Coordinates of C-alpha atoms and ligand atoms in Angstrom, one line a residue:
X281 CA 0.1 29.2 -9.7
X282 CA -0.3 25.8 -9.7
X283 CA -3.7 24.0 -11.7
X284 CA -5.1 21.5 -9.1
X285 CA -8.1 21.2 -10.9
X286 CA -6.5 20.4 -13.8
X287 CA -4.4 17.4 -12.3
X288 CA -6.0 13.4 -11.9
X289 CA -6.4 12.3 -8.7
X290 CA -4.6 9.4 -7.2
X291 CA -5.3 7.3 -4.2
X292 CA -4.3 4.1 -2.3
X293 CA -3.8 2.7 1.6
X294 CA -2.0 0.9 3.1
X295 CA -3.4 -1.3 6.0
X296 CA -1.0 -0.5 9.7
X297 CA -1.7 -4.6 10.0
X298 CA 2.4 -4.5 10.4
X299 CA 5.7 -2.9 10.3
X300 CA 6.2 -1.6 6.3
X301 CA 8.7 -3.1 4.8
X302 CA 10.9 -3.2 1.7
X303 CA 8.1 -4.5 -0.2
X304 CA 6.0 -1.8 0.4
X305 CA 8.4 1.1 0.0
X306 CA 10.1 0.0 -3.2
X307 CA 6.3 -1.7 -4.6
X308 CA 4.3 1.6 -3.4
X309 CA 5.8 4.4 -1.4
X310 CA 8.5 5.2 -3.6
X311 CA 6.4 5.3 -7.0
X312 CA 3.9 7.2 -4.8
X313 CA 6.6 9.8 -3.9
X314 CA 7.7 10.1 -7.9
X315 CA 4.4 10.8 -8.9
X316 CA 4.0 13.7 -6.1
X317 CA 4.2 16.5 -8.8
X318 CA 2.0 14.7 -11.5
X319 CA -1.4 14.0 -10.0
X320 CA -3.7 14.7 -6.9
X321 CA -2.5 12.7 -4.1
X322 CA -4.5 10.7 -1.5
X323 CA -2.8 8.3 0.9
X324 CA -4.1 7.2 3.8
X325 CA -3.9 4.7 6.5
X326 CA -6.3 1.8 6.5
X327 CA -7.0 1.3 10.0
X328 CA -10.4 0.3 9.7
X329 CA -9.4 -2.3 7.4
X330 CA -7.2 -3.8 10.0
X331 CA -9.8 -5.2 12.7
X332 CA -11.4 -7.5 9.9
X333 CA -8.7 -9.3 12.2
X334 CA -8.3 -9.2 15.3
X335 CA -5.5 -6.3 16.7
X336 CA -3.7 -5.4 19.6
X337 CA -4.9 -2.1 20.4
X338 CA -1.7 -0.6 21.7
X339 CA 0.3 -1.8 18.5
X340 CA -2.6 -0.7 16.2
X341 CA -1.9 2.7 17.1
X342 CA 1.8 2.8 17.3
X343 CA 1.9 1.6 14.2
X344 CA -0.6 3.8 12.5
X345 CA 1.7 6.7 13.4
X346 CA 4.6 5.2 12.6
X347 CA 3.4 4.3 9.0
X348 CA 2.3 8.0 8.9
X349 CA 6.0 9.0 10.0
X350 CA 7.3 6.6 7.6
X351 CA 5.4 7.9 4.6
X352 CA 7.1 11.4 5.2
X353 CA 10.2 9.8 5.9
X354 CA 10.3 8.0 2.7
X355 CA 10.0 11.5 0.7
X356 CA 5.9 11.8 0.5
X357 CA 5.6 15.4 1.4
X358 CA 3.0 16.3 3.6
X359 CA 2.3 19.8 1.9
X360 CA 1.7 18.2 -1.9
X361 CA -0.2 14.9 -0.9
X362 CA -2.8 14.6 1.4
X363 CA -2.3 11.6 4.2
X364 CA -4.5 10.9 6.6
X365 CA -5.8 8.5 9.0
X366 CA -8.8 6.7 7.5
X367 CA -10.8 6.4 10.7
X368 CA -10.5 10.0 10.9
X369 CA -12.9 10.7 8.0
X370 CA -16.2 9.3 9.0
X371 CA -17.4 9.1 5.7
X372 CA -15.9 5.8 5.2
X373 CA -17.8 3.8 7.5
X374 CA -21.0 5.8 6.3
X375 CA -20.4 5.4 2.2
X376 CA -19.3 1.7 3.5
X377 CA -22.5 1.1 4.2
X378 CA -24.6 2.3 1.5
X379 CA -22.3 0.3 -1.0
X380 CA -22.8 -2.5 0.9
X381 CA -26.2 -2.3 -0.4
X382 CA -24.6 -2.6 -3.7
X383 CA -22.3 -4.6 -3.7
X384 CA -23.8 -8.6 -4.0
X385 CA -23.4 -11.6 -2.0
X386 CA -22.2 -13.8 -4.6
X387 CA -20.0 -11.3 -6.1
X388 CA -18.5 -10.9 -2.0
X389 CA -18.1 -14.8 -1.9
X390 CA -15.9 -15.2 -5.1
X391 CA -13.2 -12.7 -3.3
X392 CA -10.0 -14.9 -3.2
X393 CA -8.5 -12.2 0.0
X394 CA -12.1 -13.4 1.6
X395 CA -11.4 -17.5 0.7
X396 CA -7.5 -16.9 2.2
X397 CA -7.8 -14.6 5.4
X398 CA -11.2 -16.8 6.4
X399 CA -9.3 -20.5 6.4
X400 CA -6.5 -18.9 7.8
X401 CA -8.8 -17.0 10.9
X402 CA -11.4 -19.9 11.1
X403 CA -12.1 -18.9 14.5
X404 CA -13.0 -15.2 13.1
X405 CA -15.0 -15.3 9.9
X406 CA -16.6 -11.9 10.9
X407 CA -18.5 -10.1 8.7
X408 CA -16.6 -7.0 8.0
X409 CA -13.8 -9.8 6.4
X410 CA -16.8 -10.7 4.3
X411 CA -18.0 -7.3 3.4
X412 CA -14.9 -5.5 3.6
X413 CA -14.8 -4.4 -0.5
X414 CA -17.4 -2.8 0.4
X415 CA -15.6 -0.6 2.6
X416 CA -12.7 -0.7 0.1
X417 CA -14.9 0.8 -2.7
X418 CA -16.0 3.5 -0.5
X419 CA -13.2 4.3 0.4
X420 CA -11.7 4.9 -3.4
X421 CA -15.1 5.9 -4.7
X422 CA -15.4 9.1 -2.0
X423 CA -12.4 11.1 -4.0
X424 CA -13.4 10.5 -7.2
X425 CA -9.6 9.3 -8.3
X426 CA -8.8 8.7 -12.2
X427 CA -6.2 5.8 -10.8
X428 CA -6.0 3.3 -7.8
X429 CA -2.1 2.3 -7.6
X430 CA -2.5 -1.3 -5.9
X431 CA -0.8 -4.5 -6.3
X432 CA -1.6 -7.8 -8.1
X433 CA -3.4 -8.8 -4.8
X434 CA -5.9 -6.1 -4.8
X435 CA -7.1 -6.3 -8.5
X436 CA -9.7 -8.4 -7.9
X437 CA -10.9 -5.7 -4.9
X438 CA -10.4 -2.6 -7.9
X439 CA -12.3 -4.8 -10.5
X440 CA -15.8 -5.5 -7.9
X441 CA -15.2 -1.4 -6.9
X442 CA -15.3 -0.7 -10.4
X443 CA -18.3 -2.6 -11.0
X444 CA -20.1 -1.6 -7.7
X445 CA -19.4 2.2 -9.4
X446 CA -21.2 1.3 -12.6
X447 CA -24.5 -0.5 -10.9
X448 CA -24.6 2.5 -8.9
X449 CA -24.3 4.9 -11.6
X450 CA -26.7 3.1 -14.0
X451 CA -29.3 3.4 -11.2
X452 CA -28.1 7.0 -10.4
X453 CA -26.7 8.9 -13.0
X454 CA -23.1 9.7 -12.8
X455 CA -22.3 10.4 -9.1
X456 CA -18.9 8.4 -9.6
X457 CA -16.1 8.2 -11.2
X458 CA -14.8 4.8 -12.2
X459 CA -11.5 4.4 -11.4
X460 CA -8.8 2.7 -13.0
X461 CA -6.3 0.6 -11.3
X462 CA -2.6 1.4 -11.6
X463 CA -0.6 -1.8 -11.3
X464 CA 3.3 -1.5 -11.6
X465 CA 5.1 -3.9 -13.9
X466 CA 6.4 -7.1 -12.7
X467 CA 9.7 -6.2 -12.6
X468 CA 8.8 -3.9 -9.8
X469 CA 7.4 -6.6 -7.1
X470 CA 9.7 -7.7 -4.4
X471 CA 9.9 -11.4 -3.8
X472 CA 10.2 -12.8 -0.5
X473 CA 14.3 -13.2 0.3
X474 CA 13.6 -16.8 1.2
X475 CA 11.3 -17.7 -1.5
X476 CA 11.1 -15.9 -4.9
X477 CA 7.9 -17.3 -5.9
X478 CA 6.2 -15.3 -2.8
X479 CA 6.0 -11.8 -2.4
X480 CA 7.8 -10.3 0.5
X481 CA 5.1 -9.9 3.4
X482 CA 5.0 -9.7 7.2
X483 CA 3.8 -13.1 7.1
X484 CA 7.6 -14.7 6.7
X485 CA 9.7 -12.7 8.9
X486 CA 13.1 -14.0 7.6
X487 CA 12.4 -13.2 4.2
X488 CA 10.9 -9.6 5.1
X489 CA 13.3 -6.5 5.5
X490 CA 11.2 -4.3 7.7
X491 CA 12.2 -0.4 7.3
X492 CA 13.2 0.2 10.7
X493 CA 15.0 -3.4 11.4
X494 CA 18.5 -3.0 12.7
X495 CA 21.3 -3.1 9.8
X496 CA 23.0 -6.5 11.2
X497 CA 19.4 -8.3 10.7
X498 CA 19.3 -6.9 7.1
X499 CA 22.6 -7.8 6.6
X500 CA 21.6 -11.4 8.0
X501 CA 18.6 -12.0 5.8
X502 CA 20.7 -10.7 2.8
X503 CA 23.3 -13.2 3.3
X504 CA 20.9 -15.9 3.8
X505 CA 19.0 -14.8 0.8
X506 CA 17.8 -17.6 -1.1
X507 CA 19.5 -17.6 -4.5
X508 CA 19.2 -20.2 -7.4
X509 CA 20.2 -24.2 -7.3
X510 CA 21.9 -24.0 -10.7
X511 CA 25.7 -24.4 -10.5
X512 CA 26.4 -21.2 -12.8
X513 CA 26.9 -18.7 -9.4
X514 CA 26.9 -16.3 -11.9
X515 CA 25.0 -12.8 -11.3
X516 CA 22.6 -12.9 -14.4
X517 CA 19.3 -11.8 -15.1
X518 CA 16.9 -14.4 -15.5
X519 CA 13.5 -14.5 -14.2
X520 CA 11.9 -17.8 -15.5
X521 CA 15.2 -19.6 -14.2
X522 CA 17.0 -17.6 -11.8
X523 CA 14.6 -16.0 -9.7
X524 CA 15.9 -15.7 -6.6
X525 CA 18.8 -13.6 -8.3
X526 CA 16.4 -12.0 -10.6
X527 CA 14.4 -10.5 -7.1
X528 CA 18.0 -9.7 -5.6
X529 CA 19.2 -7.7 -9.0
X530 CA 16.0 -6.2 -8.8
X531 CA 16.3 -4.7 -5.2
X532 CA 19.8 -3.9 -6.2
X533 CA 18.7 -2.2 -9.5
X534 CA 15.8 -0.3 -7.3
X535 CA 17.8 1.2 -4.3
X536 CA 20.7 2.5 -6.5
X537 CA 19.1 3.7 -9.5
X538 CA 21.6 0.6 -11.9
X539 CA 20.1 -1.0 -14.7
X540 CA 20.5 -5.3 -14.8
X541 CA 23.7 -4.6 -17.7
X542 CA 25.6 -2.5 -15.2
X543 CA 24.7 -5.3 -12.3
X544 CA 26.1 -7.9 -14.1
X545 CA 29.2 -6.0 -15.4
X546 CA 29.8 -5.2 -11.8
X547 CA 29.9 -8.6 -10.4
X548 CA 31.5 -10.2 -13.1
X549 CA 33.6 -13.7 -12.4
X550 CA 31.9 -12.7 -8.3
X551 CA 29.2 -15.3 -7.8
X552 CA 26.6 -15.1 -4.9
X553 CA 29.1 -14.9 -2.0
X554 CA 30.0 -11.3 -3.2
X555 CA 26.8 -10.5 -4.3
X556 CA 24.6 -10.9 -1.5
X557 CA 26.2 -9.1 1.2
X558 CA 26.6 -5.9 -1.4
X559 CA 22.6 -5.9 -1.9
X560 CA 22.7 -6.2 1.4
X561 CA 24.7 -3.2 2.3
X562 CA 23.0 -1.4 -0.5
X563 CA 19.5 -1.8 1.0
X564 CA 21.4 -0.9 4.5
X565 CA 22.4 2.4 3.2
X566 CA 19.0 3.3 1.3
X567 CA 17.1 2.4 4.7
X568 CA 18.8 4.1 7.3
X569 CA 18.0 8.2 6.4
X570 CA 14.5 6.3 6.1
X571 CA 14.8 4.8 9.8
X572 CA 16.7 8.0 10.9
X573 CA 13.9 10.2 10.1
X574 CA 11.2 8.2 10.8
X575 CA 12.5 8.1 14.7
X576 CA 12.9 11.7 14.4
X577 CA 9.1 12.1 13.3
X578 CA 8.6 9.8 16.1
X579 CA 9.6 11.7 18.8
X580 CA 8.0 14.6 17.2
X581 CA 4.2 14.4 18.2
X582 CA 2.9 17.3 17.5
X583 CA 4.1 18.2 13.8
X584 CA 2.4 14.3 12.8
X585 CA -0.8 15.5 15.2
X586 CA -0.7 18.8 12.7
X587 CA -0.3 16.3 9.5
X588 CA -3.1 13.9 10.2
X589 CA -5.5 16.5 11.2
X590 CA -5.0 18.7 7.9
X591 CA -4.6 15.7 5.8
X592 CA -8.2 14.5 7.7
X593 CA -9.5 18.1 7.0
X594 CA -8.4 18.3 3.3
X595 CA -9.8 14.4 2.8
X596 CA -13.0 15.3 4.7
X597 CA -13.9 18.2 2.6
X598 CA -13.7 16.1 -0.5
X599 CA -15.5 13.0 1.1
X600 CA -18.3 14.8 2.2
X601 CA -18.9 16.4 -1.4
X602 CA -19.5 13.1 -2.4
X603 CA -21.3 11.4 0.4
X604 CA -23.9 14.5 0.4
X605 CA -24.6 13.6 -3.3
X606 CA -25.3 10.1 -2.7
X607 CA -27.6 10.7 0.4
X608 CA -29.4 12.8 -1.9
X609 CA -29.6 10.1 -4.7
X610 CA -30.8 7.5 -2.9
X611 CA -33.8 9.7 -1.2
X612 CA -32.1 10.2 2.3
X613 CA -33.9 13.9 4.0
X614 CA -30.7 16.3 4.0
X615 CA -30.7 17.5 7.9
Ligands
LIG14 N1 -6.9 -3.2 0.5 C1 -5.8 -2.6 0.9 C2 -4.6 -4.0 1.1 O1 -5.0 -4.7 1.8 C3 -5.8 -1.5 1.4 C4 -6.6 -0.6 1.2 C5 -8.0 -0.3 1.6 C6 -6.5 0.0 0.5 N2 -8.9 0.6 1.0 C7 -8.0 0.8 0.0 C8 -6.0 -0.1 -1.2 C9 -8.4 1.9 -1.3 C10 -6.3 1.4 -1.9 C11 -7.4 2.0 -2.1 O2 -3.6 -4.1 0.5

């Protein structure tokens, strides 16, 4: 029998504020799948976080379910990973409030994501946008994880989570496990196809390949991908001088399993004109089964409902234990 108690706990979430793309898949979900057996895993759709920016209700609902279907279609087995929707586990909101009272105004003011988003949405700089890191700390600390796999952009929030956990523990004793961020190596980052100096993201759609995108659109984006304005026209891995080619090579390597040396040999003497569509085709083939399986799952509403219900039950059991302990420590009367 498996001894789940001995496994380290891993937790992460993605906001269903946009459609999932190749960066989410190669940079996050694919790694989650690979770690299924090694860890006790919790992955959730961070729907509560999305409303810090105004959302269209129908789109939010569609994307949340689609994200769940995509997690499964990417290979995350819901029998082995706890997959749930954040708003289904009310302990997130409750611990979020508590932790807001242990997070300092100054700390929140220093968050670069807050500075970015508040300058982008000047008309809606709301309290949730500001206190978002306290909710994120609650998301994490409820499950007492050892590791939190996140991208570079979330490192600051993870560090704040550690500070808040330590602050709380120093007042009340060891309530929270202080988690470690788990940041994949630089190579695993997928950059925009239109400019390899920014991370692939939905905000630059022409540089972004969505998991549900049609093959012809994917091919178009790869054919137009920025390579480098060197005269060499040669497929060689050189991150500093040829970041566009390096990005395409790392995508190709990730979807085919080939090494950089193998790729250089494969395209020796070919130039970018042959290389770019080859990467496109490999991505199309890698995404095809994911897209088809997602479409199939989305038609099976009863199955998806079963997955998110049982995920929420499992998550809630753990989350509730932590929340009860917190309430007791801070002096709330037990009902
Ligand atoms: N803030 C993360 C993002 O925008 C999403 C997120 C919310 C998250 N809660 C989390 C990630 C807890 C890891 C753990 O990408």
